[in-house]
PDB file of C-alpha atoms in Angstrom:
ATOM      1  CA  LEU A   1       0.000   0.000   0.000  1.00  0.00           C
ATOM      2  CA  LEU A   2       2.699   2.509   0.995  1.00  0.00           C
ATOM      3  CA  ARG A   3       4.886   1.291  -1.836  1.00  0.00           C
ATOM      4  CA  ARG A   4       2.095   1.994  -4.347  1.00  0.00           C
ATOM      5  CA  LEU A   5       1.404   5.388  -2.786  1.00  0.00           C
ATOM      6  CA  LEU A   6       5.013   6.499  -3.189  1.00  0.00           C
ATOM      7  CA  HIS A   7       5.464   5.075  -6.666  1.00  0.00           C
ATOM      8  CA  GLU A   8       2.088   6.054  -8.150  1.00  0.00           C
ATOM      9  CA  ARG A   9       1.317   9.289  -6.284  1.00  0.00           C
ATOM     10  CA  GLY A  10       4.783  10.449  -5.286  1.00  0.00           C
ATOM     11  CA  GLY A  11       6.468   9.943  -8.654  1.00  0.00           C
ATOM     12  CA  ILE A  12       9.286   7.881  -7.124  1.00  0.00           C
ATOM     13  CA  ASP A  13      10.468   5.489  -9.840  1.00  0.00           C
ATOM     14  CA  PRO A  14      10.552   1.879  -8.573  1.00  0.00           C
ATOM     15  CA  ALA A  15      13.465   1.180 -10.928  1.00  0.00           C
ATOM     16  CA  ASP A  16      15.549   3.778  -9.089  1.00  0.00           C
ATOM     17  CA  VAL A  17      14.361   3.511  -5.464  1.00  0.00           C
ATOM     18  CA  GLU A  18      13.385   0.439  -3.449  1.00  0.00           C
ATOM     19  CA  VAL A  19      10.762   0.670  -0.713  1.00  0.00           C
ATOM     20  CA  ARG A  20      11.572  -1.794   2.049  1.00  0.00           C
ATOM     21  CA  PHE A  21       9.895  -2.783   5.298  1.00  0.00           C
ATOM     22  CA  ASP A  22      12.613  -4.755   7.060  1.00  0.00           C
ATOM     23  CA  ALA A  23      14.914  -3.345   9.718  1.00  0.00           C
ATOM     24  CA  PRO A  24      17.564  -0.995   8.255  1.00  0.00           C
ATOM     25  CA  THR A  25      20.478  -2.966   9.667  1.00  0.00           C
ATOM     26  CA  LYS A  26      24.051  -2.770   8.449  1.00  0.00           C
ATOM     27  CA  GLU A  27      23.671  -6.126   6.692  1.00  0.00           C
ATOM     28  CA  MET A  28      20.561  -4.966   4.835  1.00  0.00           C
ATOM     29  CA  THR A  29      22.134  -1.713   3.652  1.00  0.00           C
ATOM     30  CA  GLU A  30      25.240  -3.516   2.402  1.00  0.00           C
ATOM     31  CA  ARG A  31      23.097  -5.745   0.161  1.00  0.00           C
ATOM     32  CA  LEU A  32      21.290  -2.847  -1.525  1.00  0.00           C
ATOM     33  CA  LEU A  33      21.922  -2.231  -5.224  1.00  0.00           C
ATOM     34  CA  HIS A  34      19.842   0.982  -5.397  1.00  0.00           C
ATOM     35  CA  PRO A  35      18.857   3.778  -3.028  1.00  0.00           C
ATOM     36  CA  ALA A  36      16.067   2.696  -0.703  1.00  0.00           C
ATOM     37  CA  LEU A  37      13.354   4.038   1.530  1.00  0.00           C
ATOM     38  CA  SER A  38      13.010   2.129   4.766  1.00  0.00           C
ATOM     39  CA  PHE A  39       9.633   1.902   6.528  1.00  0.00           C
ATOM     40  CA  PHE A  40      10.536   0.061   9.713  1.00  0.00           C
ATOM     41  CA  LEU A  41       7.456  -0.876  11.770  1.00  0.00           C
ATOM     42  CA  ILE A  42       8.488  -0.258  15.352  1.00  0.00           C
ATOM     43  CA  GLU A  43       5.202  -0.210  17.274  1.00  0.00           C
ATOM     44  CA  ALA A  44       1.551  -1.276  16.998  1.00  0.00           C
ATOM     45  CA  MET A  45      -1.049  -0.264  19.587  1.00  0.00           C
ATOM     46  CA  GLU A  46      -4.778   0.427  19.774  1.00  0.00           C
ATOM     47  CA  ASN A  47      -5.958   4.006  19.355  1.00  0.00           C
ATOM     48  CA  THR A  48      -8.448   4.102  22.235  1.00  0.00           C
ATOM     49  CA  ASP A  49      -9.541   7.653  21.376  1.00  0.00           C
ATOM     50  CA  LEU A  50     -11.249   6.255  18.262  1.00  0.00           C
ATOM     51  CA  ARG A  51     -12.902   3.265  19.951  1.00  0.00           C
ATOM     52  CA  GLN A  52     -16.672   3.104  19.438  1.00  0.00           C
ATOM     53  CA  GLY A  53     -18.861   1.628  22.140  1.00  0.00           C
ATOM     54  CA  GLY A  54     -21.942  -0.125  20.775  1.00  0.00           C
ATOM     55  CA  PRO A  55     -22.707  -2.191  17.681  1.00  0.00           C
ATOM     56  CA  GLY A  56     -23.546  -0.543  14.395  1.00  0.00           C
ATOM     57  CA  PRO A  57     -26.929  -0.450  12.645  1.00  0.00           C
ATOM     58  CA  ALA A  58     -28.692  -3.614  11.493  1.00  0.00           C
ATOM     59  CA  ARG A  59     -27.282  -4.633   8.125  1.00  0.00           C
ATOM     60  CA  MET A  60     -28.341  -8.190   7.300  1.00  0.00           C
ATOM     61  CA  MET A  61     -31.558 -10.170   7.582  1.00  0.00           C
ATOM     62  CA  ALA A  62     -31.955 -13.939   7.659  1.00  0.00           C
ATOM     63  CA  GLU A  63     -34.808 -16.076   9.056  1.00  0.00           C
ATOM     64  CA  GLY A  64     -36.438 -13.171  10.828  1.00  0.00           C
ATOM     65  CA  GLN A  65     -33.206 -11.966  12.457  1.00  0.00           C
ATOM     66  CA  SER A  66     -31.249  -8.759  12.098  1.00  0.00           C
ATOM     67  CA  THR A  67     -27.491  -8.826  12.587  1.00  0.00           C
ATOM     68  CA  ARG A  68     -25.484  -6.005  14.092  1.00  0.00           C
ATOM     69  CA  ARG A  69     -21.716  -5.908  13.891  1.00  0.00           C
ATOM     70  CA  MET A  70     -19.363  -4.345  16.366  1.00  0.00           C
ATOM     71  CA  PRO A  71     -17.387  -1.502  14.758  1.00  0.00           C
ATOM     72  CA  PRO A  72     -13.722  -2.180  14.026  1.00  0.00           C
ATOM     73  CA  ARG A  73     -11.005  -1.253  16.475  1.00  0.00           C
ATOM     74  CA  ARG A  74      -8.415   1.229  15.234  1.00  0.00           C
ATOM     75  CA  ILE A  75      -4.742   0.300  15.450  1.00  0.00           C
ATOM     76  CA  ASP A  76      -1.877   2.796  15.212  1.00  0.00           C
ATOM     77  CA  LEU A  77       1.117   1.441  13.294  1.00  0.00           C
ATOM     78  CA  ARG A  78       4.201   3.565  13.874  1.00  0.00           C
ATOM     79  CA  TYR A  79       6.958   3.437  11.274  1.00  0.00           C
ATOM     80  CA  VAL A  80      10.394   4.981  11.377  1.00  0.00           C
ATOM     81  CA  VAL A  81      11.073   6.260   7.859  1.00  0.00           C
ATOM     82  CA  SER A  82      14.599   6.798   6.600  1.00  0.00           C
ATOM     83  CA  ALA A  83      16.409   6.997   3.265  1.00  0.00           C
ATOM     84  CA  ILE A  84      19.419   4.832   2.517  1.00  0.00           C
ATOM     85  CA  THR A  85      21.817   6.183  -0.122  1.00  0.00           C
ATOM     86  CA  THR A  86      25.540   6.571  -0.619  1.00  0.00           C
ATOM     87  CA  ASP A  87      25.267  10.361  -0.892  1.00  0.00           C
ATOM     88  CA  SER A  88      23.900  12.551   1.908  1.00  0.00           C
ATOM     89  CA  GLY A  89      22.432  15.044  -0.562  1.00  0.00           C
ATOM     90  CA  ASP A  90      20.462  12.302  -2.303  1.00  0.00           C
ATOM     91  CA  GLU A  91      19.355  11.020   1.095  1.00  0.00           C
ATOM     92  CA  HIS A  92      17.925  14.408   2.099  1.00  0.00           C
ATOM     93  CA  ARG A  93      16.203  14.978  -1.245  1.00  0.00           C
ATOM     94  CA  LEU A  94      14.628  11.524  -1.243  1.00  0.00           C
ATOM     95  CA  LEU A  95      13.426  11.845   2.330  1.00  0.00           C
ATOM     96  CA  TRP A  96      12.036  15.334   1.638  1.00  0.00           C
ATOM     97  CA  ARG A  97      10.064  14.079  -1.367  1.00  0.00           C
ATOM     98  CA  THR A  98       8.756  11.145   0.656  1.00  0.00           C
ATOM     99  CA  LEU A  99       7.656  13.428   3.471  1.00  0.00           C
ATOM    100  CA  ALA A 100       5.858  15.746   1.028  1.00  0.00           C
ATOM    101  CA  THR A 101       4.004  12.798  -0.538  1.00  0.00           C
ATOM    102  CA  LEU A 102       2.887  11.359   2.800  1.00  0.00           C
ATOM    103  CA  LEU A 103       1.717  14.734   4.111  1.00  0.00           C
ATOM    104  CA  ARG A 104      -0.407  15.154   0.996  1.00  0.00           C
ATOM    105  CA  TRP A 105      -2.510  12.107   1.942  1.00  0.00           C
ATOM    106  CA  PRO A 106      -3.896  12.323   5.522  1.00  0.00           C
ATOM    107  CA  GLN A 107      -6.351   9.629   4.399  1.00  0.00           C
ATOM    108  CA  LEU A 108      -5.015   7.002   2.038  1.00  0.00           C
ATOM    109  CA  PRO A 109      -6.705   6.918  -1.392  1.00  0.00           C
ATOM    110  CA  ALA A 110      -9.569   4.413  -1.508  1.00  0.00           C
ATOM    111  CA  ASP A 111      -8.501   3.051  -4.904  1.00  0.00           C
ATOM    112  CA  LEU A 112      -5.181   1.891  -3.427  1.00  0.00           C
ATOM    113  CA  LEU A 113      -6.751  -0.052  -0.565  1.00  0.00           C
ATOM    114  CA  PRO A 114      -6.992  -3.851  -0.706  1.00  0.00           C
ATOM    115  CA  ASP A 115     -10.479  -5.305  -1.086  1.00  0.00           C
ATOM    116  CA  PHE A 116     -10.792  -6.476   2.524  1.00  0.00           C
ATOM    117  CA  SER A 117     -10.163  -2.948   3.822  1.00  0.00           C
ATOM    118  CA  ARG A 118     -12.978  -1.568   1.689  1.00  0.00           C
ATOM    119  CA  LEU A 119     -15.396  -4.128   3.152  1.00  0.00           C
ATOM    120  CA  ILE A 120     -14.714  -2.880   6.684  1.00  0.00           C
ATOM    121  CA  GLU A 121     -15.867   0.594   5.610  1.00  0.00           C
ATOM    122  CA  ALA A 122     -13.378   2.450   7.803  1.00  0.00           C
ATOM    123  CA  PRO A 123     -10.712   4.742   6.338  1.00  0.00           C
ATOM    124  CA  ILE A 124      -6.990   4.307   6.780  1.00  0.00           C
ATOM    125  CA  THR A 125      -5.694   7.598   8.099  1.00  0.00           C
ATOM    126  CA  ALA A 126      -2.110   8.751   8.368  1.00  0.00           C
ATOM    127  CA  ARG A 127      -0.030  11.421  10.013  1.00  0.00           C
ATOM    128  CA  VAL A 128       3.575  12.332  10.634  1.00  0.00           C
ATOM    129  CA  ALA A 129       4.229  11.935  14.334  1.00  0.00           C
ATOM    130  CA  GLN A 130       4.788  14.989  16.510  1.00  0.00           C
ATOM    131  CA  PRO A 131       7.821  15.170  18.833  1.00  0.00           C
ATOM    132  CA  ASP A 132       5.893  13.980  21.897  1.00  0.00           C
ATOM    133  CA  GLU A 133       4.848  10.732  20.175  1.00  0.00           C
ATOM    134  CA  ALA A 134       7.818  10.057  17.921  1.00  0.00           C
ATOM    135  CA  GLY A 135       9.886   8.146  20.478  1.00  0.00           C
ATOM    136  CA  GLY A 136      13.649   8.139  20.849  1.00  0.00           C
ATOM    137  CA  SER A 137      15.379   7.612  17.505  1.00  0.00           C
ATOM    138  CA  PHE A 138      18.875   7.440  18.961  1.00  0.00           C
ATOM    139  CA  GLU A 139      18.016   4.288  20.912  1.00  0.00           C
ATOM    140  CA  LEU A 140      16.614   2.734  17.727  1.00  0.00           C
ATOM    141  CA  TRP A 141      19.768   3.243  15.688  1.00  0.00           C
ATOM    142  CA  SER A 142      21.920   2.152  18.598  1.00  0.00           C
ATOM    143  CA  GLY A 143      19.877  -1.030  18.958  1.00  0.00           C
ATOM    144  CA  LEU A 144      20.257  -1.791  15.247  1.00  0.00           C
ATOM    145  CA  GLY A 145      24.006  -1.271  15.468  1.00  0.00           C
ATOM    146  CA  VAL A 146      24.172   1.451  12.798  1.00  0.00           C
ATOM    147  CA  SER A 147      25.037   5.130  12.777  1.00  0.00           C
ATOM    148  CA  PRO A 148      22.099   7.518  13.397  1.00  0.00           C
ATOM    149  CA  ARG A 149      20.205   8.544  10.265  1.00  0.00           C
ATOM    150  CA  LEU A 150      17.904  11.394   9.404  1.00  0.00           C
ATOM    151  CA  SER A 151      14.392   9.991   9.884  1.00  0.00           C
ATOM    152  CA  PHE A 152      10.831  10.760  10.881  1.00  0.00           C
ATOM    153  CA  SER A 153       8.005   8.786  12.461  1.00  0.00           C
ATOM    154  CA  TYR A 154       4.918   8.028  10.400  1.00  0.00           C
ATOM    155  CA  ILE A 155       1.707   6.644  11.881  1.00  0.00           C
ATOM    156  CA  LEU A 156      -0.946   4.735   9.973  1.00  0.00           C
ATOM    157  CA  THR A 157      -4.264   4.172  11.750  1.00  0.00           C
ATOM    158  CA  VAL A 158      -5.849   1.047  10.296  1.00  0.00           C
ATOM    159  CA  PRO A 159      -9.145  -0.721  11.120  1.00  0.00           C
ATOM    160  CA  MET A 160      -9.151  -4.189  12.667  1.00  0.00           C
ATOM    161  CA  ASP A 161     -12.420  -6.099  12.303  1.00  0.00           C
ATOM    162  CA  LEU A 162     -12.936  -8.347  15.342  1.00  0.00           C
ATOM    163  CA  GLU A 163     -15.857 -10.110  13.589  1.00  0.00           C
ATOM    164  CA  ILE A 164     -18.151  -9.788  16.623  1.00  0.00           C
ATOM    165  CA  THR A 165     -21.848  -9.840  15.710  1.00  0.00           C
ATOM    166  CA  PHE A 166     -25.158  -9.770  17.578  1.00  0.00           C
ATOM    167  CA  SER A 167     -28.473 -11.141  16.309  1.00  0.00           C
ATOM    168  CA  ALA A 168     -31.979 -10.052  17.326  1.00  0.00           C
ATOM    169  CA  PRO A 169     -35.536 -10.362  15.940  1.00  0.00           C
ATOM    170  CA  LEU A 170     -36.444  -7.895  13.225  1.00  0.00           C
ATOM    171  CA  VAL A 171     -39.645  -6.896  15.074  1.00  0.00           C
ATOM    172  CA  LEU A 172     -39.689  -6.416  18.827  1.00  0.00           C
ATOM    173  CA  THR A 173     -42.933  -6.236  20.842  1.00  0.00           C
ATOM    174  CA  ARG A 174     -43.155  -4.622  24.264  1.00  0.00           C
ATOM    175  CA  THR A 175     -46.194  -4.680  26.560  1.00  0.00           C
ATOM    176  CA  THR A 176     -46.600  -2.147  29.358  1.00  0.00           C
ATOM    177  CA  ARG A 177     -49.428  -2.340  31.917  1.00  0.00           C
ATOM    178  CA  TYR A 178     -50.540   0.543  34.146  1.00  0.00           C
ATOM    179  CA  VAL A 179     -52.599  -0.108  37.269  1.00  0.00           C
ATOM    180  CA  ARG A 180     -54.698   2.523  39.023  1.00  0.00           C
ATOM    181  CA  SER A 181     -54.118   1.925  42.730  1.00  0.00           C
ATOM    182  CA  SER A 182     -57.494   3.337  43.799  1.00  0.00           C
ATOM    183  CA  ILE A 183     -59.646   1.235  41.456  1.00  0.00           C
ATOM    184  CA  GLY A 184     -57.487  -1.720  40.582  1.00  0.00           C
ATOM    185  CA  ASP A 185     -58.237  -1.675  36.851  1.00  0.00           C
ATOM    186  CA  ALA A 186     -55.326  -2.126  34.461  1.00  0.00           C
ATOM    187  CA  ASP A 187     -54.620  -0.317  31.187  1.00  0.00           C
ATOM    188  CA  THR A 188     -52.568  -2.239  28.657  1.00  0.00           C
ATOM    189  CA  ARG A 189     -50.597  -0.597  25.881  1.00  0.00           C
ATOM    190  CA  GLN A 190     -48.481  -2.332  23.252  1.00  0.00           C
ATOM    191  CA  ALA A 191     -45.605  -0.924  21.249  1.00  0.00           C
ATOM    192  CA  ILE A 192     -44.253  -2.704  18.183  1.00  0.00           C
ATOM    193  CA  GLY A 193     -40.937  -1.641  16.711  1.00  0.00           C
ATOM    194  CA  GLY A 194     -39.062  -2.694  13.635  1.00  0.00           C
ATOM    195  CA  PHE A 195     -38.594  -1.894   9.974  1.00  0.00           C
ATOM    196  CA  VAL A 196     -40.970  -2.129   7.017  1.00  0.00           C
ATOM    197  CA  ARG A 197     -39.017  -2.910   3.852  1.00  0.00           C
ATOM    198  CA  ASP A 198     -39.946  -3.262   0.200  1.00  0.00           C
ATOM    199  CA  ALA A 199     -38.793  -6.020  -2.153  1.00  0.00           C
ATOM    200  CA  ASP A 200     -35.434  -4.269  -2.638  1.00  0.00           C
ATOM    201  CA  GLY A 201     -34.714  -4.357   1.085  1.00  0.00           C
TER     202      GLY A 201
END
């Protein structure tokens, strides 16, 4: 998805620049034949600010039942993005162009999404991390055993469908009785709720 975004929307020629998702270790960089962009996934955690509480509206009907589906959870995927070249000027230019492309798309284009993402009906949003959520880059490079590189943190928020559904009758009937304490007679009222649908649903 990110590879297509950079190649098709960012104008970065795949014949000239690789887009990789493995750790930018010394061994990986030594094997490269072309300049590369590294999207190293360093963290995945739920975005609880976007969590929705109850199930969504009724969507399917079968044998007198309506099915409601719990909305997807939203997961933040944090990447550390860096450019790997033999020339520092090329590195800065490539990273600058990548940053400009990613900032242009705060919501990833629907036509680039895989089919299963479209079925969930939740967008994939993106942002460049701010300093308070970017994490320590020096520790990352030290842990990988390479010299520090110019980089930025990029966060994709993707939906995760837990496939939790609830079924209930299409028509629900409720009976409420009121009793007058002085006389003892009871009034009965009925409420019927549901949906009336034509042949097209």
